[in-house]
PDB file of C-alpha atoms in Angstrom:
ATOM      1  CA  UNK A  27      -0.035   0.314   0.018  1.00 74.00           C
ATOM      2  CA  UNK A  28       0.979   3.578  -0.278  1.00 82.00           C
ATOM      3  CA  UNK A  29       2.649   5.541   2.871  1.00 89.00           C
ATOM      4  CA  UNK A  30       3.350   8.948   3.808  1.00 94.00           C
ATOM      5  CA  UNK A  31       5.057   9.406   7.849  1.00 95.00           C
ATOM      6  CA  UNK A  32       5.976  12.325   9.415  1.00 96.00           C
ATOM      7  CA  UNK A  33       5.969  13.086  13.659  1.00 96.00           C
ATOM      8  CA  UNK A  34       2.636  13.911  15.084  1.00 94.00           C
ATOM      9  CA  UNK A  35       4.703  16.422  16.688  1.00 96.00           C
ATOM     10  CA  UNK A  36       7.487  18.467  17.025  1.00 97.00           C
ATOM     11  CA  UNK A  37       8.390  21.561  19.697  1.00 98.00           C
ATOM     12  CA  UNK A  38      10.840  23.887  19.366  1.00 97.00           C
ATOM     13  CA  UNK A  39      12.056  27.051  20.064  1.00 97.00           C
ATOM     14  CA  UNK A  40      11.563  31.277  18.760  1.00 97.00           C
ATOM     15  CA  UNK A  41      14.300  31.649  16.269  1.00 97.00           C
ATOM     16  CA  UNK A  42      16.089  28.790  16.438  1.00 98.00           C
ATOM     17  CA  UNK A  43      15.470  26.060  13.638  1.00 98.00           C
ATOM     18  CA  UNK A  44      13.704  22.636  13.107  1.00 98.00           C
ATOM     19  CA  UNK A  45      13.704  20.064   9.933  1.00 98.00           C
ATOM     20  CA  UNK A  46      10.849  18.322  10.033  1.00 98.00           C
ATOM     21  CA  UNK A  47      10.738  14.681   8.231  1.00 98.00           C
ATOM     22  CA  UNK A  48       9.189  12.681   5.930  1.00 98.00           C
ATOM     23  CA  UNK A  49       9.255   8.883   4.301  1.00 98.00           C
ATOM     24  CA  UNK A  50       7.177   7.249   1.953  1.00 97.00           C
ATOM     25  CA  UNK A  51       6.357   4.495   0.213  1.00 95.00           C
ATOM     26  CA  UNK A  52       4.201   5.071  -2.865  1.00 92.00           C
ATOM     27  CA  UNK A  53       3.320   3.527  -6.072  1.00 89.00           C
ATOM     28  CA  UNK A  54       5.462   5.664  -8.869  1.00 91.00           C
ATOM     29  CA  UNK A  55       6.882   9.288  -7.964  1.00 93.00           C
ATOM     30  CA  UNK A  56       5.533  12.904  -9.675  1.00 88.00           C
ATOM     31  CA  UNK A  57       6.609  15.366  -7.003  1.00 91.00           C
ATOM     32  CA  UNK A  58       6.848  15.610  -2.973  1.00 94.00           C
ATOM     33  CA  UNK A  59       4.937  19.152  -2.282  1.00 92.00           C
ATOM     34  CA  UNK A  60       4.624  20.718   1.609  1.00 94.00           C
ATOM     35  CA  UNK A  61       2.312  22.295   2.920  1.00 93.00           C
ATOM     36  CA  UNK A  62       1.594  24.656   6.751  1.00 94.00           C
ATOM     37  CA  UNK A  63      -1.822  24.556   8.063  1.00 91.00           C
ATOM     38  CA  UNK A  64      -3.010  26.546  10.480  1.00 91.00           C
ATOM     39  CA  UNK A  65      -5.996  25.468  12.742  1.00 85.00           C
ATOM     40  CA  UNK A  66      -9.045  25.850  11.055  1.00 80.00           C
ATOM     41  CA  UNK A  67      -8.214  26.573   7.521  1.00 84.00           C
ATOM     42  CA  UNK A  68      -7.433  25.350   4.339  1.00 83.00           C
ATOM     43  CA  UNK A  69      -3.471  24.033   3.432  1.00 88.00           C
ATOM     44  CA  UNK A  70      -1.208  26.614   1.812  1.00 87.00           C
ATOM     45  CA  UNK A  71       1.550  25.685  -0.973  1.00 85.00           C
ATOM     46  CA  UNK A  72       4.792  25.615   0.569  1.00 91.00           C
ATOM     47  CA  UNK A  73       7.357  23.650  -2.525  1.00 91.00           C
ATOM     48  CA  UNK A  74       7.400  21.249  -4.818  1.00 89.00           C
ATOM     49  CA  UNK A  75      10.368  18.975  -4.827  1.00 93.00           C
ATOM     50  CA  UNK A  76      10.655  16.589  -8.022  1.00 91.00           C
ATOM     51  CA  UNK A  77      15.255  15.952  -7.735  1.00 93.00           C
ATOM     52  CA  UNK A  78      17.227  14.826  -5.445  1.00 96.00           C
ATOM     53  CA  UNK A  79      18.440  17.578  -4.003  1.00 96.00           C
ATOM     54  CA  UNK A  80      17.950  20.651  -1.274  1.00 96.00           C
ATOM     55  CA  UNK A  81      15.712  23.684  -2.613  1.00 92.00           C
ATOM     56  CA  UNK A  82      15.442  27.074  -0.623  1.00 93.00           C
ATOM     57  CA  UNK A  83      13.218  30.190  -0.253  1.00 89.00           C
ATOM     58  CA  UNK A  84      13.467  31.997   2.791  1.00 94.00           C
ATOM     59  CA  UNK A  85      13.137  30.307   5.525  1.00 96.00           C
ATOM     60  CA  UNK A  86      11.925  27.635   4.397  1.00 96.00           C
ATOM     61  CA  UNK A  87      14.330  25.234   2.635  1.00 97.00           C
ATOM     62  CA  UNK A  88      13.201  21.499   1.087  1.00 97.00           C
ATOM     63  CA  UNK A  89      14.927  18.142   0.105  1.00 98.00           C
ATOM     64  CA  UNK A  90      14.785  15.090  -1.546  1.00 98.00           C
ATOM     65  CA  UNK A  91      15.567  11.397  -1.790  1.00 98.00           C
ATOM     66  CA  UNK A  92      13.942   9.414  -4.114  1.00 96.00           C
ATOM     67  CA  UNK A  93      16.504   6.475  -3.414  1.00 96.00           C
ATOM     68  CA  UNK A  94      15.327   6.896  -0.151  1.00 96.00           C
ATOM     69  CA  UNK A  95      11.451   7.490  -0.271  1.00 97.00           C
ATOM     70  CA  UNK A  96      12.351  10.912   2.042  1.00 97.00           C
ATOM     71  CA  UNK A  97      11.607  14.260   2.430  1.00 98.00           C
ATOM     72  CA  UNK A  98      12.861  16.729   4.212  1.00 98.00           C
ATOM     73  CA  UNK A  99      11.703  20.268   5.153  1.00 98.00           C
ATOM     74  CA  UNK A 100      13.596  22.670   6.666  1.00 98.00           C
ATOM     75  CA  UNK A 101      12.017  26.043   8.902  1.00 98.00           C
ATOM     76  CA  UNK A 102      15.293  28.209  10.331  1.00 97.00           C
ATOM     77  CA  UNK A 103      14.090  31.401  12.264  1.00 97.00           C
ATOM     78  CA  UNK A 104      11.391  30.382  13.578  1.00 98.00           C
ATOM     79  CA  UNK A 105       9.421  33.064  14.247  1.00 97.00           C
ATOM     80  CA  UNK A 106       5.411  31.967  16.240  1.00 97.00           C
ATOM     81  CA  UNK A 107       3.882  32.999  13.448  1.00 96.00           C
ATOM     82  CA  UNK A 108       4.959  29.358  11.785  1.00 97.00           C
ATOM     83  CA  UNK A 109       2.974  27.701  14.929  1.00 97.00           C
ATOM     84  CA  UNK A 110       1.247  25.040  12.026  1.00 96.00           C
ATOM     85  CA  UNK A 111       0.819  21.665  10.855  1.00 95.00           C
ATOM     86  CA  UNK A 112       2.577  20.674   7.870  1.00 97.00           C
ATOM     87  CA  UNK A 113       2.089  18.278   5.256  1.00 94.00           C
ATOM     88  CA  UNK A 114       3.904  15.877   2.973  1.00 95.00           C
ATOM     89  CA  UNK A 115       2.080  14.667   0.295  1.00 92.00           C
ATOM     90  CA  UNK A 116       3.234  12.328  -2.332  1.00 92.00           C
ATOM     91  CA  UNK A 117       2.915  12.315  -5.756  1.00 86.00           C
ATOM     92  CA  UNK A 118       1.787   8.791  -7.629  1.00 85.00           C
ATOM     93  CA  UNK A 119       2.431   7.418 -10.962  1.00 85.00           C
ATOM     94  CA  UNK A 120      -1.164   8.600 -10.826  1.00 76.00           C
ATOM     95  CA  UNK A 121      -1.095  11.649 -10.596  1.00 74.00           C
ATOM     96  CA  UNK A 122      -2.829  11.862  -7.165  1.00 77.00           C
ATOM     97  CA  UNK A 123      -1.566  13.379  -4.241  1.00 81.00           C
ATOM     98  CA  UNK A 124      -1.178  10.655  -1.337  1.00 87.00           C
ATOM     99  CA  UNK A 125      -1.127  12.820   2.374  1.00 88.00           C
ATOM    100  CA  UNK A 126       0.448  12.420   5.407  1.00 90.00           C
ATOM    101  CA  UNK A 127      -1.311  13.211   8.623  1.00 89.00           C
ATOM    102  CA  UNK A 128       0.356  15.569   9.441  1.00 92.00           C
ATOM    103  CA  UNK A 129       3.511  17.885  11.634  1.00 96.00           C
ATOM    104  CA  UNK A 130       1.993  19.656  13.960  1.00 95.00           C
ATOM    105  CA  UNK A 131       4.357  21.973  14.856  1.00 97.00           C
ATOM    106  CA  UNK A 132       4.638  24.098  18.752  1.00 97.00           C
ATOM    107  CA  UNK A 133       7.051  26.838  18.078  1.00 97.00           C
ATOM    108  CA  UNK A 134       8.181  28.548  22.056  1.00 96.00           C
ATOM    109  CA  UNK A 135       8.711  31.432  22.194  1.00 94.00           C
TER     110      UNK A 135
ATOM    111  CA  UNK B  21      -1.166  34.817  -8.173  1.00 66.00           C
ATOM    112  CA  UNK B  22      -3.991  31.676  -8.530  1.00 76.00           C
ATOM    113  CA  UNK B  23      -6.992  31.737  -6.314  1.00 85.00           C
ATOM    114  CA  UNK B  24      -9.479  29.527  -5.755  1.00 89.00           C
ATOM    115  CA  UNK B  25     -12.976  31.378  -3.483  1.00 92.00           C
ATOM    116  CA  UNK B  26     -14.800  28.758  -1.444  1.00 94.00           C
ATOM    117  CA  UNK B  27     -18.394  29.736  -0.328  1.00 94.00           C
ATOM    118  CA  UNK B  28     -19.427  28.898   2.433  1.00 95.00           C
ATOM    119  CA  UNK B  29     -16.831  29.058   4.533  1.00 91.00           C
ATOM    120  CA  UNK B  30     -19.409  28.319   7.393  1.00 93.00           C
ATOM    121  CA  UNK B  31     -22.639  25.932   7.485  1.00 96.00           C
ATOM    122  CA  UNK B  32     -24.980  24.306   9.523  1.00 96.00           C
ATOM    123  CA  UNK B  33     -27.867  23.133   8.791  1.00 96.00           C
ATOM    124  CA  UNK B  34     -30.566  20.590  10.409  1.00 96.00           C
ATOM    125  CA  UNK B  35     -30.613  16.917   9.931  1.00 97.00           C
ATOM    126  CA  UNK B  36     -31.480  15.529   6.475  1.00 97.00           C
ATOM    127  CA  UNK B  37     -31.481  18.679   4.780  1.00 97.00           C
ATOM    128  CA  UNK B  38     -28.469  19.274   1.585  1.00 97.00           C
ATOM    129  CA  UNK B  39     -25.808  21.566   1.835  1.00 97.00           C
ATOM    130  CA  UNK B  40     -25.100  23.348  -1.961  1.00 97.00           C
ATOM    131  CA  UNK B  41     -20.525  24.074  -1.343  1.00 97.00           C
ATOM    132  CA  UNK B  42     -19.017  26.260  -4.159  1.00 96.00           C
ATOM    133  CA  UNK B  43     -15.113  25.651  -5.599  1.00 95.00           C
ATOM    134  CA  UNK B  44     -13.934  28.679  -7.991  1.00 94.00           C
ATOM    135  CA  UNK B  45     -10.956  29.609  -9.616  1.00 91.00           C
ATOM    136  CA  UNK B  46     -11.174  33.499  -9.828  1.00 90.00           C
ATOM    137  CA  UNK B  47      -7.869  33.966 -11.849  1.00 85.00           C
ATOM    138  CA  UNK B  48      -7.677  30.898 -14.397  1.00 87.00           C
ATOM    139  CA  UNK B  49      -9.300  28.335 -15.506  1.00 87.00           C
ATOM    140  CA  UNK B  50      -9.454  24.488 -13.699  1.00 86.00           C
ATOM    141  CA  UNK B  51     -10.900  21.508 -16.076  1.00 85.00           C
ATOM    142  CA  UNK B  52     -10.030  19.639 -12.517  1.00 88.00           C
ATOM    143  CA  UNK B  53     -10.756  20.117  -9.582  1.00 92.00           C
ATOM    144  CA  UNK B  54     -10.463  18.029  -6.347  1.00 92.00           C
ATOM    145  CA  UNK B  55     -12.694  18.131  -3.555  1.00 95.00           C
ATOM    146  CA  UNK B  56     -11.743  17.209  -0.095  1.00 93.00           C
ATOM    147  CA  UNK B  57     -12.519  16.102   3.703  1.00 93.00           C
ATOM    148  CA  UNK B  58     -10.582  16.528   6.850  1.00 87.00           C
ATOM    149  CA  UNK B  59     -11.441  15.287  10.242  1.00 84.00           C
ATOM    150  CA  UNK B  60     -10.133  17.705  13.173  1.00 78.00           C
ATOM    151  CA  UNK B  61      -5.850  16.930  13.553  1.00 73.00           C
ATOM    152  CA  UNK B  62      -6.469  14.328  10.970  1.00 77.00           C
ATOM    153  CA  UNK B  63      -4.528  14.321   7.182  1.00 79.00           C
ATOM    154  CA  UNK B  64      -6.443  14.780   3.952  1.00 84.00           C
ATOM    155  CA  UNK B  65      -8.788  12.071   2.565  1.00 88.00           C
ATOM    156  CA  UNK B  66      -9.185  13.206  -1.420  1.00 89.00           C
ATOM    157  CA  UNK B  67     -13.868  12.516  -1.848  1.00 94.00           C
ATOM    158  CA  UNK B  68     -13.351  12.514  -5.428  1.00 94.00           C
ATOM    159  CA  UNK B  69     -12.121  14.964  -8.296  1.00 91.00           C
ATOM    160  CA  UNK B  70     -14.389  16.897 -10.679  1.00 90.00           C
ATOM    161  CA  UNK B  71     -14.030  17.024 -13.901  1.00 86.00           C
ATOM    162  CA  UNK B  72     -14.883  20.197 -16.217  1.00 86.00           C
ATOM    163  CA  UNK B  73     -17.990  18.766 -18.703  1.00 84.00           C
ATOM    164  CA  UNK B  74     -17.777  14.653 -18.024  1.00 86.00           C
ATOM    165  CA  UNK B  75     -18.656  12.856 -14.581  1.00 89.00           C
ATOM    166  CA  UNK B  76     -17.271  13.016 -11.549  1.00 92.00           C
ATOM    167  CA  UNK B  77     -14.591  10.435 -10.079  1.00 92.00           C
ATOM    168  CA  UNK B  78     -14.725   9.308  -6.993  1.00 95.00           C
ATOM    169  CA  UNK B  79     -12.665   7.942  -4.254  1.00 91.00           C
ATOM    170  CA  UNK B  80     -12.991   4.386  -2.850  1.00 91.00           C
ATOM    171  CA  UNK B  81     -16.332   4.079  -0.164  1.00 93.00           C
ATOM    172  CA  UNK B  82     -17.318   8.637  -0.570  1.00 95.00           C
ATOM    173  CA  UNK B  83     -20.851   7.922  -2.187  1.00 94.00           C
ATOM    174  CA  UNK B  84     -22.031   9.172  -5.433  1.00 93.00           C
ATOM    175  CA  UNK B  85     -25.485  10.219  -5.030  1.00 94.00           C
ATOM    176  CA  UNK B  86     -25.066  11.376  -0.960  1.00 96.00           C
ATOM    177  CA  UNK B  87     -21.869  13.546  -2.035  1.00 96.00           C
ATOM    178  CA  UNK B  88     -23.186  15.106  -4.922  1.00 96.00           C
ATOM    179  CA  UNK B  89     -19.945  16.629  -7.773  1.00 94.00           C
ATOM    180  CA  UNK B  90     -21.284  19.373 -10.767  1.00 91.00           C
ATOM    181  CA  UNK B  91     -18.467  20.635 -13.113  1.00 90.00           C
ATOM    182  CA  UNK B  92     -20.422  22.429 -15.228  1.00 82.00           C
ATOM    183  CA  UNK B  93     -17.960  25.395 -16.350  1.00 88.00           C
ATOM    184  CA  UNK B  94     -13.812  25.910 -16.320  1.00 89.00           C
ATOM    185  CA  UNK B  95     -14.560  28.349 -12.929  1.00 91.00           C
ATOM    186  CA  UNK B  96     -17.251  26.179 -10.826  1.00 93.00           C
ATOM    187  CA  UNK B  97     -17.405  23.447  -8.627  1.00 94.00           C
ATOM    188  CA  UNK B  98     -19.960  22.753  -6.584  1.00 95.00           C
ATOM    189  CA  UNK B  99     -20.309  19.533  -4.058  1.00 97.00           C
ATOM    190  CA  UNK B 100     -23.385  19.221  -2.563  1.00 97.00           C
ATOM    191  CA  UNK B 101     -24.291  16.754   0.529  1.00 97.00           C
ATOM    192  CA  UNK B 102     -27.690  15.274   0.345  1.00 97.00           C
ATOM    193  CA  UNK B 103     -29.438  14.209   3.283  1.00 96.00           C
ATOM    194  CA  UNK B 104     -27.135  15.127   5.934  1.00 96.00           C
ATOM    195  CA  UNK B 105     -25.924  13.529   8.533  1.00 96.00           C
ATOM    196  CA  UNK B 106     -24.342  14.299  12.215  1.00 95.00           C
ATOM    197  CA  UNK B 107     -21.759  12.125  10.768  1.00 94.00           C
ATOM    198  CA  UNK B 108     -21.145  14.082   7.919  1.00 95.00           C
ATOM    199  CA  UNK B 109     -20.114  16.830  10.138  1.00 95.00           C
ATOM    200  CA  UNK B 110     -16.043  17.648   8.813  1.00 93.00           C
ATOM    201  CA  UNK B 111     -14.162  20.294   6.948  1.00 92.00           C
ATOM    202  CA  UNK B 112     -14.374  20.572   3.164  1.00 94.00           C
ATOM    203  CA  UNK B 113     -11.899  22.265   1.256  1.00 93.00           C
ATOM    204  CA  UNK B 114     -11.168  22.176  -2.612  1.00 93.00           C
ATOM    205  CA  UNK B 115      -8.328  22.968  -4.369  1.00 91.00           C
ATOM    206  CA  UNK B 116      -7.073  23.296  -7.867  1.00 88.00           C
ATOM    207  CA  UNK B 117      -3.484  23.238  -9.972  1.00 77.00           C
ATOM    208  CA  UNK B 118      -3.251  26.106 -12.534  1.00 73.00           C
ATOM    209  CA  UNK B 119      -0.791  25.053 -15.260  1.00 66.00           C
ATOM    210  CA  UNK B 120       2.193  27.546 -14.772  1.00 62.00           C
ATOM    211  CA  UNK B 121       2.030  27.311 -10.509  1.00 58.00           C
ATOM    212  CA  UNK B 122       5.469  25.369 -10.336  1.00 57.00           C
ATOM    213  CA  UNK B 123       3.225  22.098  -9.475  1.00 57.00           C
ATOM    214  CA  UNK B 124       1.649  23.656  -6.434  1.00 68.00           C
ATOM    215  CA  UNK B 125      -2.160  22.821  -5.523  1.00 77.00           C
ATOM    216  CA  UNK B 126      -4.101  26.512  -4.839  1.00 83.00           C
ATOM    217  CA  UNK B 127      -6.649  25.487  -2.247  1.00 87.00           C
ATOM    218  CA  UNK B 128     -10.063  27.029  -1.997  1.00 89.00           C
ATOM    219  CA  UNK B 129     -10.175  28.361   2.167  1.00 87.00           C
ATOM    220  CA  UNK B 130     -12.553  25.229   3.196  1.00 90.00           C
ATOM    221  CA  UNK B 131     -15.917  24.847   4.181  1.00 93.00           C
ATOM    222  CA  UNK B 132     -16.688  23.836   7.806  1.00 92.00           C
ATOM    223  CA  UNK B 133     -19.982  21.791   7.382  1.00 95.00           C
ATOM    224  CA  UNK B 134     -21.598  21.131  11.260  1.00 95.00           C
ATOM    225  CA  UNK B 135     -24.884  19.052  10.724  1.00 96.00           C
ATOM    226  CA  UNK B 136     -26.893  19.047  13.776  1.00 96.00           C
TER     227      UNK B 136
END
């Protein structure tokens, strides 16, 4: 079956760095997405990786290793507003999105 | 940037009634839109893929007669929850992907449905 694994919850300190991991086992691979979702709101797009390596966008970076079925989202200079759930999703061979359950990130002052 | 408008944002209805949720792509055309359901602290679950001008494709376990989807134009898809029951209470979200969006899917703001 298809599976996306990410930690349920993480806690970090304002100003610090946090890495949220995602491992996946899917039937085919056509890219991996990271989304941010604040409580009660719809997800917003953060990043897309289809080739191995690191993609950097400001304070957020996303890494992909296709051979290991592994990705991480790196958040730097954490701000209180970064408290949210972070969803990892993989597009499979049928171009369907398979979603992880999300990682709730708690930022403490 | 690409915007998907979804309304209503919140709706409370009585058991047995029907509720229609609209999803519009405001500045792009979407031949395909996706309808998701999300329970508290759970992941997004794809319910169906809405195709403009043709029948929607439903995921396994999703009742076609209960969740009616209509995609009559390139910018509008609707989801109607018929004969709603309390167990249908959930967060419903639509999404679409503009062709020039760097593969990012854009989501509507979601609809919180409460059936009493």
